Each structure stands twice: as C-alpha cells, then as structure tokens.
XYZ file of C-alpha atoms in Angstrom:
461
model
C -35.452 -1.818 14.202
C -32.295 -1.528 12.075
C -31.558 -4.237 9.500
C -28.531 -5.968 11.052
C -27.679 -7.728 7.783
C -26.745 -4.381 6.189
C -23.711 -2.319 7.116
C -24.046 1.367 7.923
C -23.356 3.353 4.715
C -20.317 5.621 4.733
C -20.208 9.113 3.286
C -18.042 9.901 0.266
C -17.360 12.919 -1.883
C -19.604 13.184 -4.924
C -17.795 11.591 -7.916
C -18.197 14.668 -10.122
C -16.647 16.858 -7.417
C -13.841 14.582 -6.260
C -12.665 13.891 -9.821
C -11.370 17.470 -9.810
C -9.634 17.554 -6.422
C -7.117 15.626 -4.321
C -9.150 15.645 -1.101
C -9.907 12.306 0.529
C -12.710 10.400 -1.214
C -14.086 8.557 1.820
C -15.236 10.839 4.628
C -15.331 8.222 7.397
C -17.910 7.309 10.009
C -19.323 9.758 12.504
C -19.305 8.691 16.157
C -22.951 7.666 15.961
C -22.466 5.694 12.746
C -19.408 3.897 14.137
C -21.222 2.859 17.302
C -24.215 1.604 15.313
C -21.997 -0.378 12.931
C -19.985 -1.843 15.811
C -23.181 -3.212 17.356
C -23.563 -5.468 14.292
C -20.541 -7.502 15.445
C -21.564 -10.915 16.808
C -18.465 -11.153 19.062
C -17.888 -14.727 17.869
C -16.334 -17.239 20.256
C -14.022 -18.356 17.433
C -13.404 -15.078 15.576
C -12.290 -15.953 12.065
C -11.641 -12.265 11.388
C -8.559 -12.317 13.637
C -7.084 -15.174 11.604
C -7.799 -13.193 8.451
C -5.758 -10.215 9.693
C -2.033 -10.382 8.775
C -1.110 -8.544 12.007
C -3.672 -10.428 14.181
C -5.559 -7.470 15.652
C -8.057 -8.562 18.315
C -10.916 -7.367 16.137
C -13.934 -8.422 18.235
C -12.399 -6.849 21.355
C -11.802 -3.440 19.787
C -15.214 -3.444 18.105
C -16.957 -4.222 21.399
C -15.229 -1.185 22.908
C -16.435 0.962 20.011
C -19.979 -0.285 20.591
C -19.629 0.730 24.255
C -18.168 4.121 23.190
C -14.846 3.307 24.903
C -12.818 4.637 21.973
C -9.551 5.079 23.850
C -9.626 1.462 24.989
C -10.415 0.389 21.417
C -7.302 2.284 20.260
C -5.164 0.605 22.914
C -6.306 -2.825 21.720
C -5.547 -2.039 18.072
C -2.157 -0.502 18.956
C -1.052 -3.724 20.626
C -0.913 -5.275 17.142
C -0.716 -2.444 14.588
C 1.604 0.537 14.324
C -0.408 2.093 11.483
C -4.157 1.778 12.181
C -5.178 4.993 10.392
C -3.318 3.771 7.306
C -4.688 0.219 7.382
C -8.221 1.456 7.931
C -7.932 3.278 4.611
C -5.901 1.093 2.246
C -6.094 -2.481 3.566
C -7.979 -4.982 1.343
C -10.291 -5.981 4.185
C -12.767 -7.557 1.782
C -10.292 -10.370 1.072
C -8.953 -10.640 4.629
C -10.768 -9.959 7.910
C -14.093 -8.932 6.378
C -13.857 -11.750 3.862
C -14.284 -14.321 6.646
C -16.682 -12.317 8.859
C -19.619 -14.485 9.991
C -21.991 -11.554 9.427
C -21.069 -11.778 5.755
C -22.580 -15.267 5.376
C -26.183 -14.034 5.371
C -25.626 -10.352 4.752
C -22.858 -7.780 4.645
C -19.693 -8.224 6.686
C -19.034 -5.819 9.553
C -17.132 -2.770 8.242
C -13.995 -3.667 10.199
C -11.688 -1.423 8.189
C -13.922 1.624 8.473
C -14.208 1.059 12.241
C -10.424 0.776 12.564
C -10.087 4.047 10.659
C -12.669 5.715 12.925
C -10.825 4.651 16.083
C -7.426 5.757 14.773
C -8.784 9.111 13.604
C -10.580 9.638 16.923
C -7.344 8.942 18.811
C -5.379 11.379 16.646
C -8.002 14.115 16.971
C -8.074 13.647 20.749
C -4.322 13.497 21.276
C -4.234 9.824 22.283
C -0.901 8.129 21.561
C 0.580 4.657 22.127
C 2.336 4.134 25.485
C 6.028 5.083 25.276
C 7.433 4.475 28.783
C 9.474 1.454 27.712
C 12.764 0.464 29.435
C 15.671 -0.240 27.057
C 17.240 -3.706 26.905
C 20.682 -2.581 25.665
C 20.499 -4.043 22.133
C 20.836 -1.931 18.985
C 18.947 -2.753 15.750
C 18.944 -1.008 12.354
C 15.874 -0.982 10.104
C 16.338 -0.214 6.415
C 13.334 1.496 4.875
C 10.551 3.496 6.515
C 7.639 1.943 4.641
C 4.966 -0.221 6.296
C 7.308 -3.182 6.886
C 10.053 -1.038 8.396
C 7.755 1.069 10.564
C 5.987 -2.029 11.897
C 9.201 -3.885 12.660
C 10.711 -0.808 14.315
C 7.607 -0.150 16.396
C 7.365 -3.740 17.630
C 11.075 -3.846 18.508
C 10.839 -0.528 20.343
C 7.981 -1.907 22.445
C 10.317 -4.764 23.402
C 12.981 -2.302 24.563
C 15.363 -2.286 21.590
C 17.300 0.811 20.524
C 16.043 1.122 16.935
C 17.194 3.403 14.113
C 15.410 3.510 10.742
C 17.458 4.478 7.677
C 15.396 5.963 4.840
C 16.757 6.717 1.350
C 14.313 9.535 0.572
C 13.889 12.900 2.273
C 10.525 11.984 3.798
C 9.530 9.058 5.971
C 6.812 6.588 5.000
C 8.043 4.712 1.934
C 5.211 3.673 -0.384
C 2.745 5.372 1.970
C 4.113 8.777 0.906
C 5.359 8.180 -2.639
C 2.986 5.517 -3.943
C -0.547 6.026 -2.618
C -2.376 9.177 -3.741
C -3.459 11.928 -1.388
C -7.135 11.281 -2.123
C -6.791 7.765 -0.689
C -4.257 8.425 2.053
C -3.608 12.008 3.265
C 0.111 12.503 3.888
C 0.308 15.274 6.499
C -2.896 14.487 8.350
C -2.517 10.698 8.499
C 0.875 9.272 7.438
C 3.041 11.887 9.164
C 1.080 11.476 12.402
C 1.416 7.684 12.300
C 5.174 8.078 11.810
C 5.305 10.456 14.792
C 3.600 7.784 16.907
C 6.337 5.292 15.961
C 9.008 7.877 16.818
C 7.185 8.425 20.113
C 8.040 4.830 21.009
C 11.719 5.849 20.920
C 12.512 4.958 17.302
C 15.091 7.208 15.633
C 14.848 7.952 11.901
C 17.647 9.095 9.590
C 16.574 10.224 6.100
C 18.655 10.657 2.913
C 20.689 7.551 3.738
C 21.009 5.106 0.836
C 22.069 1.714 2.156
C 24.570 0.250 -0.271
C 25.804 3.702 -1.251
C 25.897 6.015 1.777
C 26.816 3.064 3.987
C 26.611 -0.716 3.627
C 24.946 -3.300 5.840
C 28.348 -4.707 6.808
C 29.512 -1.219 7.837
C 26.386 -0.702 9.945
C 27.235 -3.846 11.877
C 31.019 -3.596 11.993
C 31.480 0.167 12.408
C 28.200 1.498 13.820
C 27.558 -1.241 16.360
C 24.181 -2.520 15.154
C 23.720 -6.089 16.343
C 20.890 -6.984 13.939
C 19.436 -5.562 10.719
C 15.960 -5.631 9.213
C 15.699 -4.946 5.465
C 12.308 -3.509 4.545
C 13.427 -1.507 1.532
C 10.397 -2.305 -0.638
C 10.272 -2.868 -4.378
C 10.770 0.353 -6.269
C 12.245 -0.860 -9.550
C 9.516 -0.608 -12.231
C 8.845 -3.240 -14.893
C 8.140 -2.566 -18.560
C 6.715 -4.688 -21.378
C 9.657 -4.469 -23.750
C 7.483 -3.282 -26.654
C 8.601 -0.706 -29.270
C 8.182 2.916 -28.233
C 8.687 2.611 -24.478
C 11.643 5.017 -24.732
C 9.493 7.863 -26.111
C 8.885 11.128 -24.283
C 5.519 10.873 -22.593
C 6.005 7.286 -21.357
C 6.238 6.882 -17.581
C 6.323 4.108 -15.056
C 3.476 4.409 -12.571
C 6.171 4.562 -9.883
C 7.702 7.747 -11.314
C 4.353 9.325 -12.091
C 2.976 8.752 -8.598
C 6.223 9.691 -6.830
C 6.323 13.052 -8.579
C 2.705 13.643 -7.706
C 2.559 12.319 -4.144
C 5.952 12.844 -2.570
C 6.940 15.993 -4.446
C 3.455 17.574 -4.521
C 3.582 18.165 -8.276
C -0.230 18.230 -8.316
C 0.011 21.558 -6.448
C 2.157 23.046 -9.242
C 5.221 22.671 -7.075
C 8.782 22.904 -8.438
C 8.674 19.276 -9.621
C 6.983 19.008 -13.047
C 4.480 16.288 -13.890
C 2.848 15.191 -17.116
C -0.546 16.796 -17.595
C -1.554 14.885 -20.695
C -4.907 15.496 -22.325
C -5.432 11.802 -23.104
C -3.682 9.221 -20.940
C -3.492 5.427 -21.286
C -2.606 3.432 -18.161
C -1.452 -0.132 -18.839
C -2.251 -2.555 -16.001
C -5.104 -3.530 -13.705
C -3.823 -3.426 -10.121
C -4.299 -0.896 -7.350
C -1.316 1.104 -8.577
C -2.872 1.333 -12.043
C -6.090 2.658 -10.463
C -4.067 5.173 -8.445
C -2.193 6.404 -11.530
C -5.364 6.605 -13.618
C -7.351 8.490 -10.980
C -4.422 10.860 -10.442
C -4.151 11.609 -14.182
C -7.904 12.226 -14.260
C -7.583 14.792 -11.485
C -4.856 16.525 -13.487
C -7.409 17.075 -16.261
C -6.960 14.116 -18.621
C -9.316 11.690 -20.308
C -8.010 8.377 -18.990
C -8.169 4.826 -20.365
C -7.090 1.713 -18.445
C -5.887 -1.010 -20.808
C -5.844 -4.476 -19.249
C -5.334 -7.801 -20.982
C -7.855 -9.796 -18.943
C -11.539 -9.260 -18.084
C -12.991 -7.284 -15.184
C -13.356 -10.479 -13.153
C -9.577 -10.902 -13.186
C -8.711 -7.303 -12.283
C -6.293 -7.544 -9.331
C -7.274 -4.122 -7.961
C -9.612 -3.818 -4.991
C -13.300 -3.819 -5.921
C -13.716 -0.491 -4.118
C -10.942 1.141 -6.172
C -12.407 -0.115 -9.469
C -15.842 1.126 -8.397
C -14.472 4.568 -7.520
C -12.538 4.768 -10.805
C -15.662 3.976 -12.815
C -17.722 6.511 -10.854
C -15.151 9.189 -11.637
C -15.187 8.521 -15.378
C -12.164 6.294 -16.029
C -12.660 4.302 -19.262
C -11.836 0.579 -19.002
C -10.554 -1.090 -22.179
C -10.518 -4.725 -21.043
C -9.295 -7.852 -22.848
C -6.869 -5.647 -24.752
C -3.083 -5.415 -24.701
C -0.501 -2.939 -26.084
C 1.874 -4.067 -28.827
C 3.543 -0.725 -29.684
C 3.668 2.883 -28.496
C 3.508 5.234 -31.469
C 5.671 8.322 -31.989
C 5.086 11.692 -33.581
C 7.832 13.350 -35.637
C 9.372 14.912 -32.495
C 9.772 11.722 -30.464
C 6.674 12.189 -28.297
C 3.821 9.757 -27.803
C 0.991 10.177 -30.298
C -0.867 6.916 -29.660
C -0.708 3.271 -28.692
C -1.392 0.205 -30.848
C -3.613 -2.379 -29.151
C -4.513 -5.979 -29.901
C -7.697 -7.571 -28.598
C -7.453 -10.630 -26.338
C -9.608 -13.565 -25.325
C -9.266 -15.807 -22.289
C -7.812 -19.285 -22.719
C -6.822 -21.953 -20.194
C -5.766 -21.011 -16.622
C -2.068 -20.205 -16.073
C 0.083 -20.812 -12.968
C -1.736 -18.016 -11.103
C -5.075 -19.793 -11.586
C -6.410 -17.035 -13.825
C -7.327 -17.776 -17.430
C -4.440 -16.916 -19.733
C -5.114 -14.098 -22.234
C -4.579 -15.047 -25.877
C -4.242 -12.608 -28.786
C -7.045 -12.402 -31.352
C -5.357 -12.384 -34.791
C -6.109 -9.387 -36.989
C -7.747 -7.364 -34.201
C -5.182 -4.566 -33.858
C -6.272 -0.930 -33.632
C -4.934 2.376 -32.306
C -5.856 4.643 -29.404
C -4.753 8.267 -29.798
C -3.021 9.564 -26.661
C -0.161 11.797 -25.542
C 0.860 9.966 -22.354
C 1.318 6.281 -21.484
C 1.776 5.102 -17.896
C 3.080 1.567 -17.420
C 1.779 -0.081 -14.242
C 3.068 -3.638 -14.520
C 4.503 -4.189 -11.077
C 7.886 -3.569 -9.493
C 10.855 -5.528 -8.215
C 13.444 -4.761 -5.505
C 16.336 -2.464 -6.302
C 19.466 -4.672 -6.390
C 21.675 -2.077 -4.634
C 21.412 -3.577 -1.139
C 21.832 -7.212 -2.146
C 24.720 -6.419 -4.505
C 26.671 -4.618 -1.754
C 26.063 -7.174 1.006
C 28.201 -10.313 1.238
C 26.353 -13.553 1.927
C 22.816 -12.279 1.247
C 20.944 -14.648 -1.076
C 18.420 -13.427 -3.653
C 16.147 -15.381 -5.974
C 15.874 -15.168 -9.763
C 13.491 -12.187 -9.465
C 16.012 -10.244 -7.422
C 14.025 -10.628 -4.192
C 15.873 -11.294 -0.941
C 15.401 -14.868 0.258
C 13.954 -14.857 3.780
C 11.916 -17.229 5.938
C 8.256 -16.288 6.044
C 7.815 -17.153 9.727
C 10.605 -14.920 11.087
C 12.304 -12.987 8.256
C 15.639 -14.753 8.715
C 17.985 -14.482 5.693
C 21.119 -16.352 4.662
C 23.286 -13.737 6.408
C 23.664 -13.978 10.187
C 21.728 -11.338 12.169
C 20.143 -9.945 8.995
C 16.377 -10.231 8.549
C 14.098 -9.050 5.737
C 10.426 -8.735 4.861
C 7.797 -6.972 2.800
C 8.134 -6.166 -0.888
C 11.935 -6.619 -0.754
C 11.201 -10.330 -0.206
C 7.882 -10.928 -1.964
C 7.927 -8.320 -4.714
C 5.154 -5.734 -4.841
C 2.268 -6.638 -2.499
C -0.118 -4.889 -0.102
C 0.619 -2.565 2.810
C -0.856 -4.960 5.363
C 1.138 -7.952 4.094
C 4.302 -5.857 4.428
C 3.244 -4.980 7.976
C 2.680 -8.649 8.742
C 6.192 -9.418 7.492
C 7.639 -6.619 9.619
C 5.861 -7.973 12.671
C 7.119 -11.527 12.006
C 10.676 -10.248 11.586
C 10.514 -8.261 14.846
C 9.530 -11.489 16.612
C 12.359 -13.298 14.799
C 14.909 -10.665 15.831
C 13.744 -10.847 19.468
C 14.061 -14.636 19.413
C 17.519 -14.262 17.845
C 18.697 -12.122 20.753
C 17.129 -14.463 23.295
C 18.935 -17.404 21.715
C 22.151 -15.405 21.436
C-alpha cells in the first residue's frame, strides 16, 4: 500500500543538463501520477486550502474529479475561478498559500495542489478543451490597462459577466510579466502563456498592443472620447530600483528587469536580433524570485554566477523550490554580504564588485532581522557583469497623466483592497501597480476583486 503521507514525486530535467538549456525544468505529472496524487486529498469538510488561495479555487472539488479521472470537469471547476491555471500551476507559491494550510501537511507532505492544477490545465490544452464562451453581452464597455496576470484575470471575469472588454497593452506581445519577466525554463511562452491568453480572448476580450496609456492615449480620453464606462489599471511595476552605490552607471550593469526582458520577450537567448550580456562571471544582487530567475538565466548563457544577498538563507524571499533548483544547477550563494561599490576597468566596464560582510541584528519593520555591516570586512569579487534585482515600482506615466488619481509615497496607485476602487470615479486598480512588485497569484486575486468591484459599480449605477 502506498504511503499516503508522501506526495508522488515529479520528474525534472537533470540539473547538469538543464543548466545548459532553456527547456522547462519540471516535466509535470503523468495521468497515472496525477490520479494517484489526487487520491491523497482528504476532501475536508472545512477546506482550509480554498481560503489559502487568492482566487478561491474550489480545490477539493477539482482534485476529486482528477482522482475520478474526470479531467474535463476538473478543468471546468478551476476555470470558474482562474483564468490562468497553467500559469499558476507553474509559478504560484503554493507552499505558502493553499499547500501551506493543507491538512495532509500536518503529519506528512501537503497534497501537490499546484502540480495537479498544472496537470489539469495542460491536459485541457492538449485535448482542445476551452472555457465556455457563449456569453450574452450586457451593453457596458470596460477598458483594462495591462495584459499581465491582474489585467487578464479582471478582463476574463468581466467577460464572463457579459461586459465588452478591451485590454490595452504597451508592449508588442500580450502577457505582461508572464512574457517579459519569468524565464522560459519556468514558464514556456508559446506553449503555455500564449494559449492562456487565447483562452481569455475566446471569452470575447479584445486586446490592442503597442498602446501606451498616458502617451498614446490617456485614461480621461478613453472615457470621454472612446466611450469606456469604467477602467481597470493593472499596469504592473516595471520601474527598477538601484542601490545608489558608486559604479552603477558602468557598462555591464543591468537591472534584472532589463536583463530578463531582453532574454524572455525578445528571445535574445536564441541569438536573436536583440543583444544580451553573456558575461563570463556574473554577480546578481538580491534574493527574491526575480534574482533567482536572472541568475539561472545568466548561468544558461554560460556564466559562473554568484548571488549576493545581505541576509541569511533563512530570510531569502525567493521560493524554496527556486533556491533549491538554483543550487542544484551550480549557482554560488554569497549570503550575509552586501555590495558597497561596483569597480571599473580603464574603459568604463565592470571589472569587479566590492562587498562588505554583514551580520543579523534586531528585527526590522518586516519582521526579519536587520543586517548590520561588519567593520573592516570588505573584499572584492572579480566579475564582468552585475545584475541588480532589488525590486520594482510602478511607472509614474499613468498616474501623472490622469487627473484625480491618488498615489502613495512609493508611487503606487491608492486603491481599496476589497474592490480595487481608486480616488477617481469609475477607475479601479490592482496588482503590482497598487502593491509594488508581488506574486502572479496575488495580482490575479486583485484583478478578480476589481472585476467584482466594477460589476457592483455598474449595478449601483
């Protein structure tokens, strides 16, 4: 008899092989593995996993259908709550959300909810199953700014309610951070993201690319001249942050945003027309998921890669799975260390980075112990490329060109968490544009809340 306290292992590419390619690391469950894993679910009467999901998927219900091999029904259940199941099954931090509160996890390993969601979504795609699209229109017209996870979710939910929805995307491809931020080896673009976008379009959502709101057209013009009765801003947070240390202006210094955009969106890793740094020794500064993505991308381009992070491994904000994969692939972690200067050669290119060692002091406002410099501990790491991965903030273009839209001191749009309502009538917002850089699933949750808020706005109107 199988040990029900242990989850079914999932196949992955060998670390030595995958470190040299951009193919997906995780290979997913087979049908037999998915069914066996689904049978571990206890189908709790009070399923805490649903409360742990930002988009409130009926997790026990879809898993029971997987266990019964009713995969199409499982997909229907997931699609009632999520517009992007194949994406979430790959990049969602389930270990701190639905799986983190799974009852199975109390005396064993939590049910692999994310891997099962991925299996169902992939099965549906491979078998031509799509969300229902025979939805009568209600006569109201809504604009969505940004085609990332918040925008796609909001648009999909509104379309299901009968709204005439148009997404406006600044870039030439749809998907936002899903296409420019997350590497191919974690989230395939053509096979997964593009197909998820097509499913949203199949609900009746229109998408216009190469439209920069605040430049091509303003929010006020969308409402006054184009006839949109409500707006959702899900434009993300694409403005990178830097440390302000000497040497950040040198050639060979990148933001993780630029480095990943060149690689992911513009296919620079395939030697496309867009160039990308192929340093021999790369230092990535930061410890989040984006830092892991940048480091693992640089590794695949042929570099020796160091991650420099000012706290210990316990405080790393990246997913445990991403840290584990990075270590397996050969990324070097220089922890409790912090840059103080980027060093230049005589031609203005990076030749190294000066580091100071840190130790952990008292907790700061985040609850993590504050790193404190160790006097006299400075040393140098030789490198030719430095990638800064210190977070991002919203681009101020939209807020600066929209009358009556309040922002906070960090440049984030002020919006109500429960419904996305902003200070400007009929304008709603959510995702990274409101919170600053966060996870895909939290952005989706915000998009879903805003869609509900917009629907309630029209009902009240």
